[in-house]
Amino acid sequence: MSSQSTQPMVKAENVHKSFGHVKVLKGIDLEVAPREVFCLVGPSGSGKSTFLRCINHLEKINGGRLSVDGRLVGYREKGDKLYELKEREVAAQRRDIGMVFQRFNLFPHMTALANVMEAPVQVKGESKAVARERALKLLDRVGLADKAKNYPSQLSGGQQQRVAIARALAMEPKLMLFDEPTSALDPELVGEVLDVMRGLAEDGMTMIVVTHEMGFAREVGDALVFMDDGVVVEAGHPRDVLGNPQHERTKSFLSKVL
């Protein structure tokens, strides 16, 4: 990727998204550099999770452009018009983008190991032996080597979320999206998930994290955007935005969460 090192991993240009008459994203402009940990914060309903879902075309944008690693997401450009890609082509793009949701979305009838192996075997056509070897390494990486044969119902919420992270990593993505990955967890389980994410950041994974964990954003984040009502209100280094917010709306929000 050295020839493209100056190219942003994610670029949003005037991105709009509506659900019916409700405008959720009202012209989002931002860039995420390779290897950057990019944190999105803001009140519920501000559009953070919707924007995340647009990045891998789980939601279709209504206006603007969104590209990952230099390629338009979900669309092909011809002249000055955009044409939507076929579902098969969108699925191929999604392989490069890992996503971890609030709810762990693990397959309840499969062990932790089988959950992590599933996509590489089914989507990439990997042999079970290769997928199994990587899955065991990933479970070890998230601190769950001893839980490979456990089913989700036998795991705590924090453990299930760590399996979900391993599952996303099994596809060897170039970008990881985290949608409030700790918000459904009991407080004492939050740390174990954030520790795994810290490790990914140290390894140079490009990450976009929608989070309420301001300590994590301050400590691990390279950039932070405060969103409200579908727009970017303030952006900068996490320590600057959290420590010395410039906008009244940011100050008001942070006074309630810090």
Short mmCIF file of N, CA, C and O in Angstrom, two decimals, residues 17-18 26 28 31 44-45 48 54 98 110 130 143 148 153 164 169 195 210 226 257:
data_model
loop_
_atom_site.label_atom_id
_atom_site.label_comp_id
_atom_site.label_asym_id
_atom_site.label_seq_id
_atom_site.Cartn_x
_atom_site.Cartn_y
_atom_site.Cartn_z
N LYS A 17 -28.12 11.12 4.27
CA LYS A 17 -28.94 9.91 4.43
C LYS A 17 -30.25 10.29 5.10
O LYS A 17 -30.25 10.98 6.13
N SER A 18 -31.35 9.85 4.50
CA SER A 18 -32.67 10.07 5.08
C SER A 18 -33.39 8.74 5.23
O SER A 18 -33.18 7.81 4.45
N LYS A 26 -26.65 15.00 7.32
CA LYS A 26 -26.92 16.24 6.58
C LYS A 26 -25.65 16.85 6.01
O LYS A 26 -25.34 18.01 6.25
N ILE A 28 -22.08 15.03 5.65
CA ILE A 28 -20.91 14.67 6.45
C ILE A 28 -19.66 14.71 5.57
O ILE A 28 -19.61 14.07 4.52
N GLU A 31 -12.33 12.54 6.80
CA GLU A 31 -11.35 11.60 6.27
C GLU A 31 -10.72 10.83 7.42
O GLU A 31 -10.45 11.39 8.48
N SER A 44 -27.35 10.15 21.48
CA SER A 44 -28.15 9.18 20.73
C SER A 44 -28.96 9.92 19.67
O SER A 44 -29.47 11.01 19.92
N GLY A 45 -29.06 9.32 18.50
CA GLY A 45 -29.84 9.94 17.43
C GLY A 45 -29.09 10.98 16.63
O GLY A 45 -29.68 11.66 15.77
N LYS A 48 -24.43 8.86 14.28
CA LYS A 48 -23.14 8.17 14.32
C LYS A 48 -23.23 6.73 13.78
O LYS A 48 -22.47 6.34 12.91
N CYS A 54 -23.34 3.16 6.76
CA CYS A 54 -23.19 3.59 5.36
C CYS A 54 -21.82 3.21 4.81
O CYS A 54 -21.67 2.99 3.59
N GLY A 98 -14.42 -5.03 8.44
CA GLY A 98 -14.96 -5.77 9.58
C GLY A 98 -15.89 -4.88 10.38
O GLY A 98 -15.67 -3.67 10.48
N MET A 110 -23.47 -22.39 17.30
CA MET A 110 -22.08 -22.70 16.94
C MET A 110 -21.15 -22.35 18.11
O MET A 110 -21.39 -21.37 18.82
N VAL A 130 -7.26 -24.39 7.28
CA VAL A 130 -6.64 -23.05 7.30
C VAL A 130 -7.46 -22.11 8.18
O VAL A 130 -6.92 -21.37 9.01
N GLY A 143 -7.72 -13.36 23.96
CA GLY A 143 -7.69 -13.90 25.32
C GLY A 143 -8.70 -15.00 25.59
O GLY A 143 -9.10 -15.22 26.75
N ALA A 148 -12.63 -21.99 23.09
CA ALA A 148 -12.91 -22.30 21.68
C ALA A 148 -14.13 -23.21 21.52
O ALA A 148 -14.91 -23.07 20.58
N SER A 153 -23.95 -19.03 24.72
CA SER A 153 -24.71 -19.03 25.98
C SER A 153 -23.85 -19.36 27.19
O SER A 153 -24.25 -19.10 28.33
N ALA A 164 -16.79 -11.89 18.84
CA ALA A 164 -17.28 -11.13 17.68
C ALA A 164 -16.14 -10.35 17.02
O ALA A 164 -16.09 -10.23 15.79
N LEU A 169 -12.13 -10.11 12.52
CA LEU A 169 -10.72 -10.13 12.11
C LEU A 169 -10.39 -11.34 11.22
O LEU A 169 -9.42 -11.31 10.46
N ASP A 195 -9.44 -3.48 26.01
CA ASP A 195 -8.04 -3.95 25.95
C ASP A 195 -7.74 -4.60 24.60
O ASP A 195 -6.66 -4.40 24.04
N VAL A 210 -17.55 4.16 17.16
CA VAL A 210 -18.63 4.92 17.78
C VAL A 210 -18.65 4.51 19.24
O VAL A 210 -18.81 3.33 19.56
N PHE A 226 -17.17 15.05 17.03
CA PHE A 226 -18.42 15.16 17.79
C PHE A 226 -19.53 15.46 16.79
O PHE A 226 -19.50 16.46 16.08
N VAL A 257 -21.27 13.87 30.17
CA VAL A 257 -20.69 12.51 30.06
C VAL A 257 -19.30 12.39 30.68
O VAL A 257 -18.84 11.27 30.92
#
